[in-house]
PDB file of C-alpha atoms in Angstrom:
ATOM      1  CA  UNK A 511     -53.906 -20.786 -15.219  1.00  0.00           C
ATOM      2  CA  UNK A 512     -50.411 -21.795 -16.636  1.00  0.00           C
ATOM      3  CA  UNK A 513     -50.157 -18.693 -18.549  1.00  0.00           C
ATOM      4  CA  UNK A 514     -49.902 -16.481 -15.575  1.00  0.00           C
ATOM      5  CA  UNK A 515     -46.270 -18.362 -14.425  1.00  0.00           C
ATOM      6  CA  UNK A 516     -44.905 -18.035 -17.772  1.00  0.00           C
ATOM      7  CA  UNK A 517     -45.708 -13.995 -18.083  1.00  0.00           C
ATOM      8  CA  UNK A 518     -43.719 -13.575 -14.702  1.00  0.00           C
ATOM      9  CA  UNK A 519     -41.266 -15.156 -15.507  1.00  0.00           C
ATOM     10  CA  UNK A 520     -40.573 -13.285 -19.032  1.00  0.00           C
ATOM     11  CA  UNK A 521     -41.392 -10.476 -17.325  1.00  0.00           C
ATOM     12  CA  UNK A 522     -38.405 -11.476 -14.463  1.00  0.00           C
ATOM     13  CA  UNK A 523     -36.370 -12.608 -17.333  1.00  0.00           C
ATOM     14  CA  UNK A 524     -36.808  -9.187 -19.191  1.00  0.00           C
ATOM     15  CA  UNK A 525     -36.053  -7.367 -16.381  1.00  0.00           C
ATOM     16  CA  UNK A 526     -32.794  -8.788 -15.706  1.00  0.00           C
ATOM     17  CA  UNK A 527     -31.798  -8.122 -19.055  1.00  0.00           C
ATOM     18  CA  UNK A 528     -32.094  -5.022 -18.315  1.00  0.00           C
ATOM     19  CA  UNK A 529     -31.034  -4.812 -15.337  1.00  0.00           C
ATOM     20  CA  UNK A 530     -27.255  -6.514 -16.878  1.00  0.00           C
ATOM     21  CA  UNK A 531     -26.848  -5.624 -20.259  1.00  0.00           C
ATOM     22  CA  UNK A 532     -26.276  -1.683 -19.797  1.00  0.00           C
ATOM     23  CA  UNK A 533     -24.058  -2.484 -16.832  1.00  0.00           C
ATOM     24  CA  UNK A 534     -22.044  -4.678 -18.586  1.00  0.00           C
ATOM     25  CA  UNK A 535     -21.996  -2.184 -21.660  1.00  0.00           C
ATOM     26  CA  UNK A 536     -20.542   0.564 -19.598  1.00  0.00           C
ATOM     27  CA  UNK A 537     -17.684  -1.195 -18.851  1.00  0.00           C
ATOM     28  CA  UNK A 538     -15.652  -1.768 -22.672  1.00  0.00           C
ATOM     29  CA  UNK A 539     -12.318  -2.664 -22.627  1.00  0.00           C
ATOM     30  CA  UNK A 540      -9.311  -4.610 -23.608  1.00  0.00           C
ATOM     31  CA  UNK A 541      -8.581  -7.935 -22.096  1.00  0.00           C
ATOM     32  CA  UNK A 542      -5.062  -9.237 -21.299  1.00  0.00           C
ATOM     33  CA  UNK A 543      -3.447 -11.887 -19.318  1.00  0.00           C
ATOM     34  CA  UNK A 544      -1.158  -9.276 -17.361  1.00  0.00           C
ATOM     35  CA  UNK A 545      -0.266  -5.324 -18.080  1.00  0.00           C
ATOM     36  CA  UNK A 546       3.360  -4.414 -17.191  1.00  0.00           C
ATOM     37  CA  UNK A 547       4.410  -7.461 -15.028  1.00  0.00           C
ATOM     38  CA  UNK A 548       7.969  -6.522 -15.497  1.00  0.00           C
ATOM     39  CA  UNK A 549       7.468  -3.172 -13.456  1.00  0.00           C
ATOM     40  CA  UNK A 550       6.194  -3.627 -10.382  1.00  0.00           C
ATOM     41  CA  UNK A 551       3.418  -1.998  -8.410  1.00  0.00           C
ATOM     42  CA  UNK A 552       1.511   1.074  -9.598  1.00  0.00           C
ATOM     43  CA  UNK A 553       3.220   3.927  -7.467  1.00  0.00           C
ATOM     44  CA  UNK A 554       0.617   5.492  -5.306  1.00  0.00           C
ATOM     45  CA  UNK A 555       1.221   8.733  -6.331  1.00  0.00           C
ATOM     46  CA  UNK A 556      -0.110   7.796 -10.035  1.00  0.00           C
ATOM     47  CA  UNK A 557      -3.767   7.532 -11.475  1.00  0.00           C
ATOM     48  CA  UNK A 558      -4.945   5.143 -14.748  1.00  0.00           C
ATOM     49  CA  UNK A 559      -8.241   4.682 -13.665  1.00  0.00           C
ATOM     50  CA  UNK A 560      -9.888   7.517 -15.765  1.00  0.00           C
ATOM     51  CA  UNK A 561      -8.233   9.367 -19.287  1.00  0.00           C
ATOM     52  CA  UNK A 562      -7.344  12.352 -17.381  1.00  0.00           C
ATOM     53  CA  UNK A 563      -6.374  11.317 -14.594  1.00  0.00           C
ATOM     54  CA  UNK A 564      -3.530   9.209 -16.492  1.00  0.00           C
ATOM     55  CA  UNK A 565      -2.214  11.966 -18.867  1.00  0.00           C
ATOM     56  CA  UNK A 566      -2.593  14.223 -15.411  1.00  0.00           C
ATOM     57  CA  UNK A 567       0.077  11.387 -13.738  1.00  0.00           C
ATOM     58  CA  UNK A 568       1.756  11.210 -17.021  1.00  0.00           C
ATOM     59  CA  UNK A 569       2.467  15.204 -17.594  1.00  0.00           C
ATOM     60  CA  UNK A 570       3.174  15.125 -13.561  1.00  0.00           C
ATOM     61  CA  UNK A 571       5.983  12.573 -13.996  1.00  0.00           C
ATOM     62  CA  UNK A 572       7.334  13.612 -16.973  1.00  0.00           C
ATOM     63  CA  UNK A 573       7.584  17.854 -15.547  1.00  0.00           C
ATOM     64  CA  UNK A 574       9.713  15.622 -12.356  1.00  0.00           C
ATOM     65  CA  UNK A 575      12.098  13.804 -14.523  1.00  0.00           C
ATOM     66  CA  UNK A 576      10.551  10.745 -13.044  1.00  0.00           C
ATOM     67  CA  UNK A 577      10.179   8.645 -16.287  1.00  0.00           C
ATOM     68  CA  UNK A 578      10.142   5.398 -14.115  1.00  0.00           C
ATOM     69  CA  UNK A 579       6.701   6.357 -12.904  1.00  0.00           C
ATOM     70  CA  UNK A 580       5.358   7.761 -16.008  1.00  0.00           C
ATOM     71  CA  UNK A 581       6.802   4.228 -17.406  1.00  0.00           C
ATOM     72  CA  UNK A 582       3.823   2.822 -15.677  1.00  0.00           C
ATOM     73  CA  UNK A 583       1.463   4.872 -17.869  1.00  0.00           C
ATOM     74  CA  UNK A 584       2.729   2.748 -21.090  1.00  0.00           C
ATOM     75  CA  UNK A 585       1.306  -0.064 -22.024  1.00  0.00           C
ATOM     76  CA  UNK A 586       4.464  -2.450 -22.706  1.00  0.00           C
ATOM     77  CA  UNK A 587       2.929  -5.378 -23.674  1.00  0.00           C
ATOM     78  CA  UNK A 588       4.745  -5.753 -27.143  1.00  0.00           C
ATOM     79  CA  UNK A 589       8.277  -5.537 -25.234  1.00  0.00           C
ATOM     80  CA  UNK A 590       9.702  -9.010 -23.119  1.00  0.00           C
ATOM     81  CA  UNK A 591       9.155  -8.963 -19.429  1.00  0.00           C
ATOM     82  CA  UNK A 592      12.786  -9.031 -18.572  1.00  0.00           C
ATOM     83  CA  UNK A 593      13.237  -5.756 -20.362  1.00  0.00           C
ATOM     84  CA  UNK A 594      10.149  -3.323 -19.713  1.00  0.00           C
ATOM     85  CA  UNK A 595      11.829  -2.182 -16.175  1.00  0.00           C
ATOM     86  CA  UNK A 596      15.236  -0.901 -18.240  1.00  0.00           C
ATOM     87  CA  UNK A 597      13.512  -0.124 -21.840  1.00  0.00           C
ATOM     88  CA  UNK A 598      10.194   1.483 -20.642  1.00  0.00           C
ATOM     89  CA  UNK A 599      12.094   4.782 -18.460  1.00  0.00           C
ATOM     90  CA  UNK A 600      13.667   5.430 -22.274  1.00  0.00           C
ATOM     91  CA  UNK A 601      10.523   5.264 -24.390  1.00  0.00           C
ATOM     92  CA  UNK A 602       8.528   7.257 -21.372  1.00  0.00           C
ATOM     93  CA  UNK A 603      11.855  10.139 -22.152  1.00  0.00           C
ATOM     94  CA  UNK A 604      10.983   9.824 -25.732  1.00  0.00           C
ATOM     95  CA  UNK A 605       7.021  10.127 -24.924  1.00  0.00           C
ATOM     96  CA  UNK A 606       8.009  13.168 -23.204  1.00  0.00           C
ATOM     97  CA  UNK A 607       9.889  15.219 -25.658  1.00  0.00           C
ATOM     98  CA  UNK A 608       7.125  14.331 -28.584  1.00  0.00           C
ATOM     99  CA  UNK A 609       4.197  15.896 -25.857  1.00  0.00           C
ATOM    100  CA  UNK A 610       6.736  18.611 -24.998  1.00  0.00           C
ATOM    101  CA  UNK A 611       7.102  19.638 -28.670  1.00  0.00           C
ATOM    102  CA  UNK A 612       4.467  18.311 -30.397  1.00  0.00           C
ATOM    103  CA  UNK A 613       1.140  17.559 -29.002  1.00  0.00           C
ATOM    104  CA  UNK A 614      -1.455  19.943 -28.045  1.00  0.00           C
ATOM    105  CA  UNK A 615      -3.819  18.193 -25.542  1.00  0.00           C
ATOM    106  CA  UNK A 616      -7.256  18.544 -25.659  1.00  0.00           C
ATOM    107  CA  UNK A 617      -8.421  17.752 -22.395  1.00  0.00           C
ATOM    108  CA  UNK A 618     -12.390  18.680 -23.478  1.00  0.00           C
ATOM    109  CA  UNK A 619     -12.150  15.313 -24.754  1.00  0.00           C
ATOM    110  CA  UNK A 620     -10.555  13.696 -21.654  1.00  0.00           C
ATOM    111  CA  UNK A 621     -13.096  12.391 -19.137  1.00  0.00           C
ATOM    112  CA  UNK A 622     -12.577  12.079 -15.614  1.00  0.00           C
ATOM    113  CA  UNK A 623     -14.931   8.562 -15.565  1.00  0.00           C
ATOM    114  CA  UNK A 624     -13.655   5.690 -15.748  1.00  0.00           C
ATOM    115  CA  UNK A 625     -15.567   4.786 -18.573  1.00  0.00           C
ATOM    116  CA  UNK A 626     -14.895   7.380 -20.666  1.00  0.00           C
ATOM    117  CA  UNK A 627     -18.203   9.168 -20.829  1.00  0.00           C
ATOM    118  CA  UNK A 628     -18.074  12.444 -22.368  1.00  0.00           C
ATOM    119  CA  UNK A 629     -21.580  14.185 -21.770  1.00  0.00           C
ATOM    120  CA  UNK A 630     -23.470  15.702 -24.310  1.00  0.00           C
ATOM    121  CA  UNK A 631     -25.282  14.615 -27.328  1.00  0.00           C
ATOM    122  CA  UNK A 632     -26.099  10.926 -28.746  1.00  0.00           C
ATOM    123  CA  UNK A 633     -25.041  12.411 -32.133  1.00  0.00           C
ATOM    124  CA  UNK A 634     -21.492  13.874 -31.185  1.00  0.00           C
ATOM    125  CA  UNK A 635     -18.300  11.388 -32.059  1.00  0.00           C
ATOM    126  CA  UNK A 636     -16.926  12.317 -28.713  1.00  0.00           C
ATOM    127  CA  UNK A 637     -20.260  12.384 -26.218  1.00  0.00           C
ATOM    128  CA  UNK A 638     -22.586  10.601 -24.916  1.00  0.00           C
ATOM    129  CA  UNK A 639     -20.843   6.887 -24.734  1.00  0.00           C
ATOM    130  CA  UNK A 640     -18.679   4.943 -23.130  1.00  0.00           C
ATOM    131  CA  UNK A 641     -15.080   4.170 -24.755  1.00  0.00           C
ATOM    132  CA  UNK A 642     -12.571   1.788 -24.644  1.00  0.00           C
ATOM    133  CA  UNK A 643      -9.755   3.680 -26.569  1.00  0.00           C
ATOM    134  CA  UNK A 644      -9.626   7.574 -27.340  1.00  0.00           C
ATOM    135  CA  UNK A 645      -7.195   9.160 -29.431  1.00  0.00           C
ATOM    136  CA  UNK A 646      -5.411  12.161 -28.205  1.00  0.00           C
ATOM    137  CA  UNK A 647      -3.185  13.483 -31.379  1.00  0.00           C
ATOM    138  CA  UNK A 648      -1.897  12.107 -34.668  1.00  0.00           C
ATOM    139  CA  UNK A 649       1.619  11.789 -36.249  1.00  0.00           C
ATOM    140  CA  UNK A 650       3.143  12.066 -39.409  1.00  0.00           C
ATOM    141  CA  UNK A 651       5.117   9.250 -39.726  1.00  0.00           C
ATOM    142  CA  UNK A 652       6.842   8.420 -43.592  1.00  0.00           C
ATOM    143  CA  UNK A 653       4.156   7.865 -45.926  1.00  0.00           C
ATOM    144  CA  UNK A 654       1.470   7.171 -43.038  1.00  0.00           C
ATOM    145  CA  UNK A 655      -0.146   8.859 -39.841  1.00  0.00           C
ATOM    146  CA  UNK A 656       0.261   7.318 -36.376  1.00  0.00           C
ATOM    147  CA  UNK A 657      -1.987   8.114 -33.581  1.00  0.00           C
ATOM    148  CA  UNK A 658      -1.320   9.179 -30.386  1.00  0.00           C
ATOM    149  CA  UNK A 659      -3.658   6.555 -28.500  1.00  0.00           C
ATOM    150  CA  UNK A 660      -5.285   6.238 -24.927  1.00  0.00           C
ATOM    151  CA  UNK A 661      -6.387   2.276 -24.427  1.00  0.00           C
ATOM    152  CA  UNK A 662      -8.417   1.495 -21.321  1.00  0.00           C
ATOM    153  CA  UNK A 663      -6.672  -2.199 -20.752  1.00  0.00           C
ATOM    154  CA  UNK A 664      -8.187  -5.259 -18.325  1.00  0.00           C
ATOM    155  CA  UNK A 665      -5.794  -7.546 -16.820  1.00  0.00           C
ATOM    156  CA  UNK A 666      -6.541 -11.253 -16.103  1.00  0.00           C
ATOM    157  CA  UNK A 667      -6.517 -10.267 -12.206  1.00  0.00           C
ATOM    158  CA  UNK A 668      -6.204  -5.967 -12.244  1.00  0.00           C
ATOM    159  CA  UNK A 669      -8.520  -3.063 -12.395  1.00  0.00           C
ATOM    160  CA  UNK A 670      -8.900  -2.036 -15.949  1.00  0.00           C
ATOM    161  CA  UNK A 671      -6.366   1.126 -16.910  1.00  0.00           C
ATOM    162  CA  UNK A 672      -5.768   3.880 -19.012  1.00  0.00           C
ATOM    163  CA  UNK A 673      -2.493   3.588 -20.648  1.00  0.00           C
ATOM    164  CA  UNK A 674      -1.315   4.643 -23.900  1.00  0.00           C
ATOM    165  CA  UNK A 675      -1.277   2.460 -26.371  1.00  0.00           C
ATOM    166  CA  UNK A 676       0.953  -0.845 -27.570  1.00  0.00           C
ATOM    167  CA  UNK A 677       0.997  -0.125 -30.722  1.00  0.00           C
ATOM    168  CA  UNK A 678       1.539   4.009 -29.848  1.00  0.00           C
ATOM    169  CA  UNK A 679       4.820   2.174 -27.775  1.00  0.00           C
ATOM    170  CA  UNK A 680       6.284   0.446 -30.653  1.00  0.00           C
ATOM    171  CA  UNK A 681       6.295   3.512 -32.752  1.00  0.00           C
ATOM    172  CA  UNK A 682       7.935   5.749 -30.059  1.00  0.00           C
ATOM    173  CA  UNK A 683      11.411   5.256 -31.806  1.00  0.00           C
ATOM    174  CA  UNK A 684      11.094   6.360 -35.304  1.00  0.00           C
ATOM    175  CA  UNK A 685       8.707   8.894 -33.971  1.00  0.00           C
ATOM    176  CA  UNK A 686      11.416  10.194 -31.913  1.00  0.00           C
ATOM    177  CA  UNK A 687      14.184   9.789 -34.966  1.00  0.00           C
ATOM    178  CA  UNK A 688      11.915  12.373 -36.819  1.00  0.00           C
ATOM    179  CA  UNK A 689      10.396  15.417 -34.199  1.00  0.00           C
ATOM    180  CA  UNK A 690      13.307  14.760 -30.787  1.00  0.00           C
ATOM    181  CA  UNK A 691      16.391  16.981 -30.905  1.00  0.00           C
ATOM    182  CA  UNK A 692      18.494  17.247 -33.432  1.00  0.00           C
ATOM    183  CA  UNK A 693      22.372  16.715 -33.849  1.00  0.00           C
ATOM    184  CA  UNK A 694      22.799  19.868 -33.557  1.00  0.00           C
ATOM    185  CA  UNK A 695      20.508  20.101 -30.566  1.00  0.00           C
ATOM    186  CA  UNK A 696      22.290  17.388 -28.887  1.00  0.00           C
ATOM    187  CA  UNK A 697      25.596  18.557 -29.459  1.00  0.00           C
ATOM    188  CA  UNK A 698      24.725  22.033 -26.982  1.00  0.00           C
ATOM    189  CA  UNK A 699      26.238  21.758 -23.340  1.00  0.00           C
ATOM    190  CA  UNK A 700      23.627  20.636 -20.494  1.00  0.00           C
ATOM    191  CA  UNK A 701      22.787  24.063 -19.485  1.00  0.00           C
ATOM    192  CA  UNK A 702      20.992  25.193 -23.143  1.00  0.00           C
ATOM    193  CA  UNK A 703      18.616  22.239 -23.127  1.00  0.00           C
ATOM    194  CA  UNK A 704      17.310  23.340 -19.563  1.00  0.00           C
ATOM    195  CA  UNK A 705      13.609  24.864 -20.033  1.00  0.00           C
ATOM    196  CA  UNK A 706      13.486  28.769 -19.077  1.00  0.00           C
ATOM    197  CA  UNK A 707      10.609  31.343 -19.986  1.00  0.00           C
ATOM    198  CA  UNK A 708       7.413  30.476 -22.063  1.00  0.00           C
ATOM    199  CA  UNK A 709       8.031  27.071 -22.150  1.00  0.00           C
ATOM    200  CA  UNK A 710      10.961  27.494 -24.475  1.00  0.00           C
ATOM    201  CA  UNK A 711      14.544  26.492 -24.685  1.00  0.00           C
ATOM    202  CA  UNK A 712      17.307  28.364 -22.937  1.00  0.00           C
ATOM    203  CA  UNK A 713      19.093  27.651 -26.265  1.00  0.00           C
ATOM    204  CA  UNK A 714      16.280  29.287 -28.113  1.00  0.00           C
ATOM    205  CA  UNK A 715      15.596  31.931 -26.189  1.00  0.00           C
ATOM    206  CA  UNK A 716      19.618  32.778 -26.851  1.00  0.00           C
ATOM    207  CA  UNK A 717      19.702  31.520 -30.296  1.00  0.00           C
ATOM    208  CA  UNK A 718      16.519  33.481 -31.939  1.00  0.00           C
ATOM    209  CA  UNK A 719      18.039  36.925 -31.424  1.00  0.00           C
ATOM    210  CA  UNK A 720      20.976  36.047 -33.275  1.00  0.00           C
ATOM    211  CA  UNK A 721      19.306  34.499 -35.690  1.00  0.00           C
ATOM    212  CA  UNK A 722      17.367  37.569 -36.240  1.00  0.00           C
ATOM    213  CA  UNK A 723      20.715  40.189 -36.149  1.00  0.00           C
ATOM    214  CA  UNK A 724      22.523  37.700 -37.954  1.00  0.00           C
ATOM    215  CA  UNK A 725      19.598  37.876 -40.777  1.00  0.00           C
ATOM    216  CA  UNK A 726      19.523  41.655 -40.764  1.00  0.00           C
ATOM    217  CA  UNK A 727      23.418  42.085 -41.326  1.00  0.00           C
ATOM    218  CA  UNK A 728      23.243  39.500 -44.207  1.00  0.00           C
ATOM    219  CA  UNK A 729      20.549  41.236 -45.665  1.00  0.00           C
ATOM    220  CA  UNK A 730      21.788  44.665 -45.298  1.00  0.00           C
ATOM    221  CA  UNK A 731      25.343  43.435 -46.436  1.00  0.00           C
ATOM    222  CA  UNK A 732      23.475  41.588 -49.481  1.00  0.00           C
ATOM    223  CA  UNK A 733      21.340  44.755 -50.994  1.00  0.00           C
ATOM    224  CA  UNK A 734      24.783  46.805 -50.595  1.00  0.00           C
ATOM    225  CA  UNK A 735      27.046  44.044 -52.795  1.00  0.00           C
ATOM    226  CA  UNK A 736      24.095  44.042 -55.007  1.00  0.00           C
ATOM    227  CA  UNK A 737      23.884  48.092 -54.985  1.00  0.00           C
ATOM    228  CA  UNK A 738      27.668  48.087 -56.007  1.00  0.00           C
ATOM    229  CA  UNK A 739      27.201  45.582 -58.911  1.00  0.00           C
ATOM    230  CA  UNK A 740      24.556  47.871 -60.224  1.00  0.00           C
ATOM    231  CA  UNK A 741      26.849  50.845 -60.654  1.00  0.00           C
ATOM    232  CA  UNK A 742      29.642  48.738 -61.992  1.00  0.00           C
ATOM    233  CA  UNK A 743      27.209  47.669 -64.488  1.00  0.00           C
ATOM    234  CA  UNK A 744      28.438  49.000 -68.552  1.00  0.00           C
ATOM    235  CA  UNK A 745      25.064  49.591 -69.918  1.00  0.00           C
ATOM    236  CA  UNK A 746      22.042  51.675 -68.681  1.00  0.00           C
ATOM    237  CA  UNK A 747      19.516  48.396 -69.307  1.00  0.00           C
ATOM    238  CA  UNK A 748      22.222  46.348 -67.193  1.00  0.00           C
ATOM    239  CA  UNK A 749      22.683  48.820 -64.497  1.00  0.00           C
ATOM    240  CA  UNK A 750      18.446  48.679 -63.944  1.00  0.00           C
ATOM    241  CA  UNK A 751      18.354  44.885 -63.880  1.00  0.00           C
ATOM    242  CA  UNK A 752      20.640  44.617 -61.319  1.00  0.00           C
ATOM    243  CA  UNK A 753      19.477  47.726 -59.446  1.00  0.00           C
ATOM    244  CA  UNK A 754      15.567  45.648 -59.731  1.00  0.00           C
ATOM    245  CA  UNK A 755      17.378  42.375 -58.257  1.00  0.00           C
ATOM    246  CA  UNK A 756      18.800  44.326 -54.913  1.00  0.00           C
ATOM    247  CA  UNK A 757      15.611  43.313 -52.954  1.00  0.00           C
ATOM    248  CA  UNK A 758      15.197  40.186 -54.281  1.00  0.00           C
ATOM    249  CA  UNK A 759      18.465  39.023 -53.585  1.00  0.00           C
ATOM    250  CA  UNK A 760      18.332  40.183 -50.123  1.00  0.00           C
ATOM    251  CA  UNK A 761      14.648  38.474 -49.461  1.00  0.00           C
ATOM    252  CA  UNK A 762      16.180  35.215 -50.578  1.00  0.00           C
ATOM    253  CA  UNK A 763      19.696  34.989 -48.830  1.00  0.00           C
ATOM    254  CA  UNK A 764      17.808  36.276 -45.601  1.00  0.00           C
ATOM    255  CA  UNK A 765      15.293  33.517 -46.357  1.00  0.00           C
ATOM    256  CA  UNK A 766      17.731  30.933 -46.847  1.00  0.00           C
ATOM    257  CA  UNK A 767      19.541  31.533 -43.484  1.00  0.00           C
ATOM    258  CA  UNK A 768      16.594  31.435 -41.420  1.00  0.00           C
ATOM    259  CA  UNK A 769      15.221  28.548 -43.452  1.00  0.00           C
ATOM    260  CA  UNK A 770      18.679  26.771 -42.146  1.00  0.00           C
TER     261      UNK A 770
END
């Protein structure tokens, strides 16, 4: 008679289990007291509550110049709350120039859950689970790689949101140091940094077909100074060495100015 209680209730207790345990298991993430207190409100216009919807908000913001909303996308944590509303519009610029130039994004790999959930396959790296942290590309940074990481991030008393990584945030800098503009880059008036056709560079889209003239004449004027050492040459052996070097000579100078 007293086994009958004790079944139902294992069975009760059972089901509960599993009733809770895979609906606590779809929601992974990281825990934190407080995510960006030194901003402000999330702007309404801007999305962290699935992968692509943040790098969609990110990419928006960034194409508008508006790098005080994409700052939201950032996960400052490792900078003081008195300085994330004047530091975080500059790393969002640097974020910007290393997607611009450097990062190819996959969104296949982006879901639009909040979870993360990819569908396909149990035995696929990027389907069939729920994630806490994706990664969307990889830098080479010294003697080591960095990531380009995606955290999904719980405040004490938020939503959980996707934001791109604190440790992603403190690299920004040297990242920037090594694959933003150069000196020379900098150093071009306003109007040859401004974007223009195929996603390029006014400046390059001046610059290239120069370069390319440019390496023509040297190359031309190179095989004809080496043409007219060959015939100043005293000997028969000399005058073929030099006359063999002509397109050499002109493969490597061209080479070297287009390498520069």
């Amino acid at each position: 008679a007293l086994a009958s209680p004790l079944i139902l209730l294992l069975f009760a207790f059972l089901l509960s289990l599993s009733l809770v345990t895979p609906a606590s298991a779809q929601e992974p993430y990281f825990e934190v007291e407080a995510l960006n207190p030194g901003l402000g409100p999330l702007p309404k216009d801007m999305s962290r509550e699935t992968p692509m919807g943040s790098i969609e908000s990110l990419l928006y913001a960034n194409q508008r110049g508006e790098f005080e909303k994409a700052t939201h996308i950032l996960d400052l944590g490792g900078i003081p709350t008195e300085e994330q509303a004047t530091k975080g519009p500059k790393l969002a610029r640097m974020l910007s120039v290393l997607l611009d130039r450097k990062v190819m994004i996959r969104w296949g790999v982006l879901s639009d859950r909040p979870d993360g959930w990819l569908e396909g396959g149990a035995d696929s790296t990027t389907t069939g689970r729920v994630r806490r942290s994706l990664r969307i590309d990889v830098f080479e940074l010294d003697d080591h790689t960095v990531p380009l990481r995606l955290n999904r991030i719980k405040p004490a008393n938020g939503d959980p949101a996707w934001v791109i990584s604190r440790q992603t945030v403190a690299n920004l800098p040297q990242l920037y140091a090594i694959y933003g503009p150069t000196e020379i880059e900098r150093a071009l008036p306003g109007w040859a940094r401004q974007k223009a056709l195929w996603n390029m560079y006014l400046w390059e889209i001046i610059f290239v077909p120069i370069l390319l003239i440019t390496a023509l004449l040297l190359g031309r004027l190179t095989y004809r100074s080496v043409t007219l050492l060959g015939r100043r040459a005293n000997t028969p052996l000399g005058h073929s060495i030099v006359r063999a070097l002509r397109w050499p000579a002109t493969i490597a100078i061209t080479a070297l100015l287009v390498g520069f």
